[in-house]
Amino acid sequence: MTNQQVIQQQFLDKFLDFILVKCPNCELCARVVKLDKKLSGSTHSCTCPHCGYLDVTNADSQGPLELSEAVDPFFQLPLYLETICPERRLWAYNLDHLQYIESYIEVKTCGACFDELSVEHSLPDWVIHKQEEALNEIQRLKDTVFCTFK
């Protein structure tokens, strides 16, 4: 992707069908997965391939989802793809979300106006101003996931 290319705004809910979280039991990488195809409300499971942890929740019983924190909106577990570098937080729900953030940073879309529920709106300003640092952290997060599932 070049700096002249325009990135199309994405909404955070696009990345909610599969989320990587820290297992509440062993703190390794667990998966939150949407179990049904309903448009409104849904059932999600959280499973850990490392320790066997399993939990299921129905989003209908939780009320409105909070999509702006570094936790999954269904179980409120910390995201596995999260990093803090010099007091700055960067997080992603999954590898597709992380790849989208990486593409956004590479395009350097500064000063654009984005919807409140968009991925771009949820990103801290430093990811554009400290582009190299952010891209290094994204690569480190990707490497962490790939090492976890070898």
PDB file of N, CA and C in Angstrom, residues 38-120:
ATOM      1  N   LYS A  38     -26.962 -15.057  14.275  1.00  0.00           N
ATOM      2  CA  LYS A  38     -28.006 -14.060  14.483  1.00  0.00           C
ATOM      3  C   LYS A  38     -27.444 -12.664  14.252  1.00  0.00           C
ATOM      4  N   LEU A  39     -28.282 -11.777  13.700  1.00  0.00           N
ATOM      5  CA  LEU A  39     -27.849 -10.406  13.461  1.00  0.00           C
ATOM      6  C   LEU A  39     -27.877  -9.571  14.736  1.00  0.00           C
ATOM      7  N   SER A  40     -28.915  -9.751  15.552  1.00  0.00           N
ATOM      8  CA  SER A  40     -28.975  -9.007  16.807  1.00  0.00           C
ATOM      9  C   SER A  40     -28.779  -9.973  17.961  1.00  0.00           C
ATOM     10  N   GLY A  41     -27.855  -9.645  18.818  1.00  0.00           N
ATOM     11  CA  GLY A  41     -27.528 -10.538  19.920  1.00  0.00           C
ATOM     12  C   GLY A  41     -26.833 -11.778  19.404  1.00  0.00           C
ATOM     13  N   SER A  42     -26.078 -12.428  20.240  1.00  0.00           N
ATOM     14  CA  SER A  42     -25.373 -13.626  19.792  1.00  0.00           C
ATOM     15  C   SER A  42     -24.785 -14.353  20.991  1.00  0.00           C
ATOM     16  N   THR A  43     -24.421 -15.610  20.736  1.00  0.00           N
ATOM     17  CA  THR A  43     -23.777 -16.422  21.748  1.00  0.00           C
ATOM     18  C   THR A  43     -22.308 -16.561  21.367  1.00  0.00           C
ATOM     19  N   HIS A  44     -21.438 -16.382  22.353  1.00  0.00           N
ATOM     20  CA  HIS A  44     -19.993 -16.495  22.135  1.00  0.00           C
ATOM     21  C   HIS A  44     -19.400 -17.498  23.119  1.00  0.00           C
ATOM     22  N   SER A  45     -18.357 -18.164  22.668  1.00  0.00           N
ATOM     23  CA  SER A  45     -17.623 -19.047  23.573  1.00  0.00           C
ATOM     24  C   SER A  45     -16.208 -18.524  23.723  1.00  0.00           C
ATOM     25  N   CYS A  46     -15.629 -18.812  24.864  1.00  0.00           N
ATOM     26  CA  CYS A  46     -14.220 -18.516  25.105  1.00  0.00           C
ATOM     27  C   CYS A  46     -13.550 -19.856  25.394  1.00  0.00           C
ATOM     28  N   THR A  47     -12.589 -20.213  24.555  1.00  0.00           N
ATOM     29  CA  THR A  47     -11.895 -21.490  24.734  1.00  0.00           C
ATOM     30  C   THR A  47     -10.385 -21.261  24.706  1.00  0.00           C
ATOM     31  N   CYS A  48      -9.702 -22.037  25.523  1.00  0.00           N
ATOM     32  CA  CYS A  48      -8.244 -21.971  25.559  1.00  0.00           C
ATOM     33  C   CYS A  48      -7.691 -23.323  25.115  1.00  0.00           C
ATOM     34  N   PRO A  49      -6.930 -23.339  24.022  1.00  0.00           N
ATOM     35  CA  PRO A  49      -6.358 -24.600  23.558  1.00  0.00           C
ATOM     36  C   PRO A  49      -5.209 -25.096  24.436  1.00  0.00           C
ATOM     37  N   HIS A  50      -4.738 -24.253  25.350  1.00  0.00           N
ATOM     38  CA  HIS A  50      -3.597 -24.605  26.192  1.00  0.00           C
ATOM     39  C   HIS A  50      -4.014 -25.317  27.479  1.00  0.00           C
ATOM     40  N   CYS A  51      -5.059 -24.802  28.147  1.00  0.00           N
ATOM     41  CA  CYS A  51      -5.450 -25.394  29.436  1.00  0.00           C
ATOM     42  C   CYS A  51      -6.846 -26.003  29.422  1.00  0.00           C
ATOM     43  N   GLY A  52      -7.592 -25.808  28.322  1.00  0.00           N
ATOM     44  CA  GLY A  52      -8.923 -26.380  28.225  1.00  0.00           C
ATOM     45  C   GLY A  52     -10.032 -25.505  28.792  1.00  0.00           C
ATOM     46  N   TYR A  53      -9.731 -24.280  29.198  1.00  0.00           N
ATOM     47  CA  TYR A  53     -10.753 -23.371  29.732  1.00  0.00           C
ATOM     48  C   TYR A  53     -11.889 -23.226  28.720  1.00  0.00           C
ATOM     49  N   LEU A  54     -13.141 -23.187  29.217  1.00  0.00           N
ATOM     50  CA  LEU A  54     -14.308 -23.003  28.362  1.00  0.00           C
ATOM     51  C   LEU A  54     -15.359 -22.201  29.117  1.00  0.00           C
ATOM     52  N   ASP A  55     -15.918 -21.195  28.430  1.00  0.00           N
ATOM     53  CA  ASP A  55     -17.024 -20.413  28.978  1.00  0.00           C
ATOM     54  C   ASP A  55     -17.900 -19.997  27.803  1.00  0.00           C
ATOM     55  N   VAL A  56     -19.183 -19.808  28.052  1.00  0.00           N
ATOM     56  CA  VAL A  56     -20.127 -19.394  27.016  1.00  0.00           C
ATOM     57  C   VAL A  56     -20.963 -18.257  27.571  1.00  0.00           C
ATOM     58  N   THR A  57     -21.269 -17.276  26.718  1.00  0.00           N
ATOM     59  CA  THR A  57     -22.102 -16.161  27.146  1.00  0.00           C
ATOM     60  C   THR A  57     -23.043 -15.771  26.025  1.00  0.00           C
ATOM     61  N   ASN A  58     -24.175 -15.186  26.410  1.00  0.00           N
ATOM     62  CA  ASN A  58     -25.146 -14.687  25.445  1.00  0.00           C
ATOM     63  C   ASN A  58     -25.104 -13.171  25.496  1.00  0.00           C
ATOM     64  N   ALA A  59     -24.804 -12.533  24.378  1.00  0.00           N
ATOM     65  CA  ALA A  59     -24.670 -11.073  24.329  1.00  0.00           C
ATOM     66  C   ALA A  59     -25.989 -10.372  24.618  1.00  0.00           C
ATOM     67  N   ASP A  60     -27.127 -11.035  24.381  1.00  0.00           N
ATOM     68  CA  ASP A  60     -28.436 -10.425  24.662  1.00  0.00           C
ATOM     69  C   ASP A  60     -28.575 -10.064  26.134  1.00  0.00           C
ATOM     70  N   SER A  61     -27.969 -10.845  27.012  1.00  0.00           N
ATOM     71  CA  SER A  61     -28.134 -10.626  28.456  1.00  0.00           C
ATOM     72  C   SER A  61     -27.167  -9.592  29.017  1.00  0.00           C
ATOM     73  N   GLN A  62     -26.277  -9.070  28.177  1.00  0.00           N
ATOM     74  CA  GLN A  62     -25.249  -8.153  28.683  1.00  0.00           C
ATOM     75  C   GLN A  62     -25.560  -6.678  28.491  1.00  0.00           C
ATOM     76  N   GLY A  63     -26.529  -6.334  27.675  1.00  0.00           N
ATOM     77  CA  GLY A  63     -26.792  -4.946  27.361  1.00  0.00           C
ATOM     78  C   GLY A  63     -25.862  -4.463  26.260  1.00  0.00           C
ATOM     79  N   PRO A  64     -25.729  -3.139  26.096  1.00  0.00           N
ATOM     80  CA  PRO A  64     -24.914  -2.606  25.007  1.00  0.00           C
ATOM     81  C   PRO A  64     -23.435  -2.987  25.148  1.00  0.00           C
ATOM     82  N   LEU A  65     -22.809  -3.272  24.029  1.00  0.00           N
ATOM     83  CA  LEU A  65     -21.392  -3.644  24.036  1.00  0.00           C
ATOM     84  C   LEU A  65     -20.510  -2.416  24.113  1.00  0.00           C
ATOM     85  N   GLU A  66     -19.449  -2.508  24.901  1.00  0.00           N
ATOM     86  CA  GLU A  66     -18.421  -1.469  24.964  1.00  0.00           C
ATOM     87  C   GLU A  66     -17.300  -1.884  24.034  1.00  0.00           C
ATOM     88  N   LEU A  67     -17.026  -1.079  23.007  1.00  0.00           N
ATOM     89  CA  LEU A  67     -16.026  -1.441  22.019  1.00  0.00           C
ATOM     90  C   LEU A  67     -14.794  -0.544  22.067  1.00  0.00           C
ATOM     91  N   SER A  68     -14.573   0.164  23.141  1.00  0.00           N
ATOM     92  CA  SER A  68     -13.481   1.128  23.140  1.00  0.00           C
ATOM     93  C   SER A  68     -12.346   0.798  24.104  1.00  0.00           C
ATOM     94  N   GLU A  69     -12.420  -0.309  24.773  1.00  0.00           N
ATOM     95  CA  GLU A  69     -11.380  -0.673  25.726  1.00  0.00           C
ATOM     96  C   GLU A  69     -10.540  -1.826  25.202  1.00  0.00           C
ATOM     97  N   ALA A  70      -9.437  -2.115  25.844  1.00  0.00           N
ATOM     98  CA  ALA A  70      -8.558  -3.218  25.441  1.00  0.00           C
ATOM     99  C   ALA A  70      -8.998  -4.528  26.087  1.00  0.00           C
ATOM    100  N   VAL A  71     -10.314  -4.764  26.065  1.00  0.00           N
ATOM    101  CA  VAL A  71     -10.896  -6.014  26.556  1.00  0.00           C
ATOM    102  C   VAL A  71     -11.929  -6.480  25.539  1.00  0.00           C
ATOM    103  N   ASP A  72     -12.207  -7.779  25.536  1.00  0.00           N
ATOM    104  CA  ASP A  72     -13.253  -8.241  24.624  1.00  0.00           C
ATOM    105  C   ASP A  72     -14.602  -7.815  25.206  1.00  0.00           C
ATOM    106  N   PRO A  73     -15.565  -7.474  24.359  1.00  0.00           N
ATOM    107  CA  PRO A  73     -16.838  -6.952  24.864  1.00  0.00           C
ATOM    108  C   PRO A  73     -17.789  -8.011  25.400  1.00  0.00           C
ATOM    109  N   PHE A  74     -17.469  -9.283  25.285  1.00  0.00           N
ATOM    110  CA  PHE A  74     -18.384 -10.343  25.695  1.00  0.00           C
ATOM    111  C   PHE A  74     -18.048 -10.924  27.068  1.00  0.00           C
ATOM    112  N   PHE A  75     -16.778 -11.172  27.337  1.00  0.00           N
ATOM    113  CA  PHE A  75     -16.344 -11.751  28.610  1.00  0.00           C
ATOM    114  C   PHE A  75     -15.551 -10.754  29.455  1.00  0.00           C
ATOM    115  N   GLN A  76     -15.248  -9.604  28.886  1.00  0.00           N
ATOM    116  CA  GLN A  76     -14.447  -8.569  29.553  1.00  0.00           C
ATOM    117  C   GLN A  76     -13.051  -9.073  29.909  1.00  0.00           C
ATOM    118  N   LEU A  77     -12.489  -9.928  29.052  1.00  0.00           N
ATOM    119  CA  LEU A  77     -11.133 -10.444  29.260  1.00  0.00           C
ATOM    120  C   LEU A  77     -10.140  -9.542  28.543  1.00  0.00           C
ATOM    121  N   PRO A  78      -8.924  -9.403  29.082  1.00  0.00           N
ATOM    122  CA  PRO A  78      -7.921  -8.577  28.410  1.00  0.00           C
ATOM    123  C   PRO A  78      -7.571  -9.172  27.045  1.00  0.00           C
ATOM    124  N   LEU A  79      -7.376  -8.296  26.088  1.00  0.00           N
ATOM    125  CA  LEU A  79      -7.000  -8.749  24.752  1.00  0.00           C
ATOM    126  C   LEU A  79      -5.581  -9.283  24.744  1.00  0.00           C
ATOM    127  N   TYR A  80      -5.359 -10.306  23.954  1.00  0.00           N
ATOM    128  CA  TYR A  80      -4.022 -10.877  23.821  1.00  0.00           C
ATOM    129  C   TYR A  80      -3.138  -9.965  22.978  1.00  0.00           C
ATOM    130  N   LEU A  81      -3.722  -9.317  21.998  1.00  0.00           N
ATOM    131  CA  LEU A  81      -2.970  -8.418  21.119  1.00  0.00           C
ATOM    132  C   LEU A  81      -3.017  -7.000  21.688  1.00  0.00           C
ATOM    133  N   GLU A  82      -2.250  -6.794  22.713  1.00  0.00           N
ATOM    134  CA  GLU A  82      -2.172  -5.483  23.356  1.00  0.00           C
ATOM    135  C   GLU A  82      -0.726  -5.229  23.734  1.00  0.00           C
ATOM    136  N   THR A  83      -0.321  -4.000  23.532  1.00  0.00           N
ATOM    137  CA  THR A  83       1.027  -3.619  23.933  1.00  0.00           C
ATOM    138  C   THR A  83       1.006  -2.202  24.476  1.00  0.00           C
ATOM    139  N   ILE A  84       1.884  -1.981  25.412  1.00  0.00           N
ATOM    140  CA  ILE A  84       2.082  -0.623  25.924  1.00  0.00           C
ATOM    141  C   ILE A  84       3.545  -0.301  25.711  1.00  0.00           C
ATOM    142  N   CYS A  85       3.795   0.691  24.903  1.00  0.00           N
ATOM    143  CA  CYS A  85       5.168   1.116  24.696  1.00  0.00           C
ATOM    144  C   CYS A  85       5.244   2.586  25.061  1.00  0.00           C
ATOM    145  N   PRO A  86       6.228   2.927  25.859  1.00  0.00           N
ATOM    146  CA  PRO A  86       6.327   4.202  26.548  1.00  0.00           C
ATOM    147  C   PRO A  86       4.989   4.857  26.888  1.00  0.00           C
ATOM    148  N   GLU A  87       4.232   4.169  27.735  1.00  0.00           N
ATOM    149  CA  GLU A  87       2.962   4.667  28.251  1.00  0.00           C
ATOM    150  C   GLU A  87       1.911   4.891  27.172  1.00  0.00           C
ATOM    151  N   ARG A  88       2.037   4.195  26.058  1.00  0.00           N
ATOM    152  CA  ARG A  88       1.057   4.289  24.978  1.00  0.00           C
ATOM    153  C   ARG A  88       0.482   2.899  24.736  1.00  0.00           C
ATOM    154  N   ARG A  89      -0.812   2.802  24.585  1.00  0.00           N
ATOM    155  CA  ARG A  89      -1.466   1.502  24.417  1.00  0.00           C
ATOM    156  C   ARG A  89      -1.913   1.321  22.967  1.00  0.00           C
ATOM    157  N   LEU A  90      -1.662   0.131  22.450  1.00  0.00           N
ATOM    158  CA  LEU A  90      -2.144  -0.270  21.127  1.00  0.00           C
ATOM    159  C   LEU A  90      -2.766  -1.647  21.288  1.00  0.00           C
ATOM    160  N   TRP A  91      -3.973  -1.849  20.759  1.00  0.00           N
ATOM    161  CA  TRP A  91      -4.646  -3.133  20.914  1.00  0.00           C
ATOM    162  C   TRP A  91      -5.404  -3.491  19.645  1.00  0.00           C
ATOM    163  N   ALA A  92      -5.641  -4.797  19.491  1.00  0.00           N
ATOM    164  CA  ALA A  92      -6.422  -5.302  18.360  1.00  0.00           C
ATOM    165  C   ALA A  92      -7.186  -6.538  18.809  1.00  0.00           C
ATOM    166  N   TYR A  93      -8.347  -6.752  18.212  1.00  0.00           N
ATOM    167  CA  TYR A  93      -9.157  -7.921  18.546  1.00  0.00           C
ATOM    168  C   TYR A  93      -8.579  -9.217  17.985  1.00  0.00           C
ATOM    169  N   ASN A  94      -7.984  -9.141  16.794  1.00  0.00           N
ATOM    170  CA  ASN A  94      -7.455 -10.338  16.138  1.00  0.00           C
ATOM    171  C   ASN A  94      -6.416  -9.927  15.103  1.00  0.00           C
ATOM    172  N   LEU A  95      -5.887 -10.894  14.373  1.00  0.00           N
ATOM    173  CA  LEU A  95      -4.843 -10.588  13.389  1.00  0.00           C
ATOM    174  C   LEU A  95      -5.366  -9.758  12.214  1.00  0.00           C
ATOM    175  N   ASP A  96      -6.613  -9.963  11.816  1.00  0.00           N
ATOM    176  CA  ASP A  96      -7.184  -9.128  10.749  1.00  0.00           C
ATOM    177  C   ASP A  96      -7.268  -7.671  11.195  1.00  0.00           C
ATOM    178  N   HIS A  97      -7.698  -7.461  12.414  1.00  0.00           N
ATOM    179  CA  HIS A  97      -7.776  -6.115  12.978  1.00  0.00           C
ATOM    180  C   HIS A  97      -6.371  -5.498  13.036  1.00  0.00           C
ATOM    181  N   LEU A  98      -5.404  -6.276  13.487  1.00  0.00           N
ATOM    182  CA  LEU A  98      -4.025  -5.804  13.576  1.00  0.00           C
ATOM    183  C   LEU A  98      -3.480  -5.458  12.187  1.00  0.00           C
ATOM    184  N   GLN A  99      -3.792  -6.293  11.200  1.00  0.00           N
ATOM    185  CA  GLN A  99      -3.357  -6.031   9.821  1.00  0.00           C
ATOM    186  C   GLN A  99      -3.986  -4.746   9.290  1.00  0.00           C
ATOM    187  N   TYR A 100      -5.253  -4.516   9.623  1.00  0.00           N
ATOM    188  CA  TYR A 100      -5.928  -3.294   9.203  1.00  0.00           C
ATOM    189  C   TYR A 100      -5.248  -2.066   9.826  1.00  0.00           C
ATOM    190  N   ILE A 101      -4.928  -2.163  11.108  1.00  0.00           N
ATOM    191  CA  ILE A 101      -4.241  -1.052  11.782  1.00  0.00           C
ATOM    192  C   ILE A 101      -2.893  -0.796  11.119  1.00  0.00           C
ATOM    193  N   GLU A 102      -2.172  -1.861  10.816  1.00  0.00           N
ATOM    194  CA  GLU A 102      -0.874  -1.725  10.160  1.00  0.00           C
ATOM    195  C   GLU A 102      -1.019  -1.012   8.811  1.00  0.00           C
ATOM    196  N   SER A 103      -2.012  -1.402   8.024  1.00  0.00           N
ATOM    197  CA  SER A 103      -2.250  -0.753   6.727  1.00  0.00           C
ATOM    198  C   SER A 103      -2.593   0.716   6.901  1.00  0.00           C
ATOM    199  N   TYR A 104      -3.416   1.003   7.890  1.00  0.00           N
ATOM    200  CA  TYR A 104      -3.802   2.383   8.184  1.00  0.00           C
ATOM    201  C   TYR A 104      -2.574   3.231   8.523  1.00  0.00           C
ATOM    202  N   ILE A 105      -1.697   2.695   9.351  1.00  0.00           N
ATOM    203  CA  ILE A 105      -0.484   3.422   9.747  1.00  0.00           C
ATOM    204  C   ILE A 105       0.415   3.656   8.530  1.00  0.00           C
ATOM    205  N   GLU A 106       0.555   2.640   7.693  1.00  0.00           N
ATOM    206  CA  GLU A 106       1.414   2.760   6.522  1.00  0.00           C
ATOM    207  C   GLU A 106       0.915   3.814   5.545  1.00  0.00           C
ATOM    208  N   VAL A 107      -0.401   4.015   5.476  1.00  0.00           N
ATOM    209  CA  VAL A 107      -0.969   5.014   4.583  1.00  0.00           C
ATOM    210  C   VAL A 107      -0.817   6.421   5.175  1.00  0.00           C
ATOM    211  N   LYS A 108      -0.609   6.506   6.485  1.00  0.00           N
ATOM    212  CA  LYS A 108      -0.439   7.787   7.184  1.00  0.00           C
ATOM    213  C   LYS A 108      -1.662   8.688   7.016  1.00  0.00           C
ATOM    214  N   THR A 109      -2.802   8.199   7.387  1.00  0.00           N
ATOM    215  CA  THR A 109      -4.037   8.951   7.241  1.00  0.00           C
ATOM    216  C   THR A 109      -4.205   9.905   8.428  1.00  0.00           C
ATOM    217  N   CYS A 110      -3.507  11.002   8.385  1.00  0.00           N
ATOM    218  CA  CYS A 110      -3.581  11.990   9.465  1.00  0.00           C
ATOM    219  C   CYS A 110      -4.721  12.968   9.216  1.00  0.00           C
ATOM    220  N   GLY A 111      -5.341  13.415  10.300  1.00  0.00           N
ATOM    221  CA  GLY A 111      -6.293  14.499  10.226  1.00  0.00           C
ATOM    222  C   GLY A 111      -7.634  14.155   9.603  1.00  0.00           C
ATOM    223  N   ALA A 112      -7.861  12.923   9.224  1.00  0.00           N
ATOM    224  CA  ALA A 112      -9.143  12.554   8.634  1.00  0.00           C
ATOM    225  C   ALA A 112     -10.198  12.462   9.732  1.00  0.00           C
ATOM    226  N   CYS A 113     -11.439  12.634   9.354  1.00  0.00           N
ATOM    227  CA  CYS A 113     -12.543  12.555  10.307  1.00  0.00           C
ATOM    228  C   CYS A 113     -13.195  11.187  10.188  1.00  0.00           C
ATOM    229  N   PHE A 114     -13.260  10.450  11.289  1.00  0.00           N
ATOM    230  CA  PHE A 114     -13.799   9.109  11.277  1.00  0.00           C
ATOM    231  C   PHE A 114     -14.936   8.974  12.282  1.00  0.00           C
ATOM    232  N   ASP A 115     -15.844   8.064  12.001  1.00  0.00           N
ATOM    233  CA  ASP A 115     -16.963   7.760  12.869  1.00  0.00           C
ATOM    234  C   ASP A 115     -16.468   7.303  14.242  1.00  0.00           C
ATOM    235  N   GLU A 116     -17.234   7.584  15.272  1.00  0.00           N
ATOM    236  CA  GLU A 116     -16.856   7.258  16.646  1.00  0.00           C
ATOM    237  C   GLU A 116     -16.630   5.765  16.880  1.00  0.00           C
ATOM    238  N   LEU A 117     -17.332   4.890  16.148  1.00  0.00           N
ATOM    239  CA  LEU A 117     -17.191   3.450  16.318  1.00  0.00           C
ATOM    240  C   LEU A 117     -16.222   2.822  15.308  1.00  0.00           C
ATOM    241  N   SER A 118     -15.467   3.646  14.632  1.00  0.00           N
ATOM    242  CA  SER A 118     -14.533   3.127  13.637  1.00  0.00           C
ATOM    243  C   SER A 118     -13.230   2.692  14.290  1.00  0.00           C
ATOM    244  N   VAL A 119     -12.506   1.835  13.589  1.00  0.00           N
ATOM    245  CA  VAL A 119     -11.178   1.411  14.046  1.00  0.00           C
ATOM    246  C   VAL A 119     -10.276   2.630  14.180  1.00  0.00           C
ATOM    247  N   GLU A 120     -10.326   3.497  13.182  1.00  0.00           N
ATOM    248  CA  GLU A 120      -9.451   4.668  13.159  1.00  0.00           C
ATOM    249  C   GLU A 120      -9.676   5.579  14.365  1.00  0.00           C
TER     250      GLU A 120
END
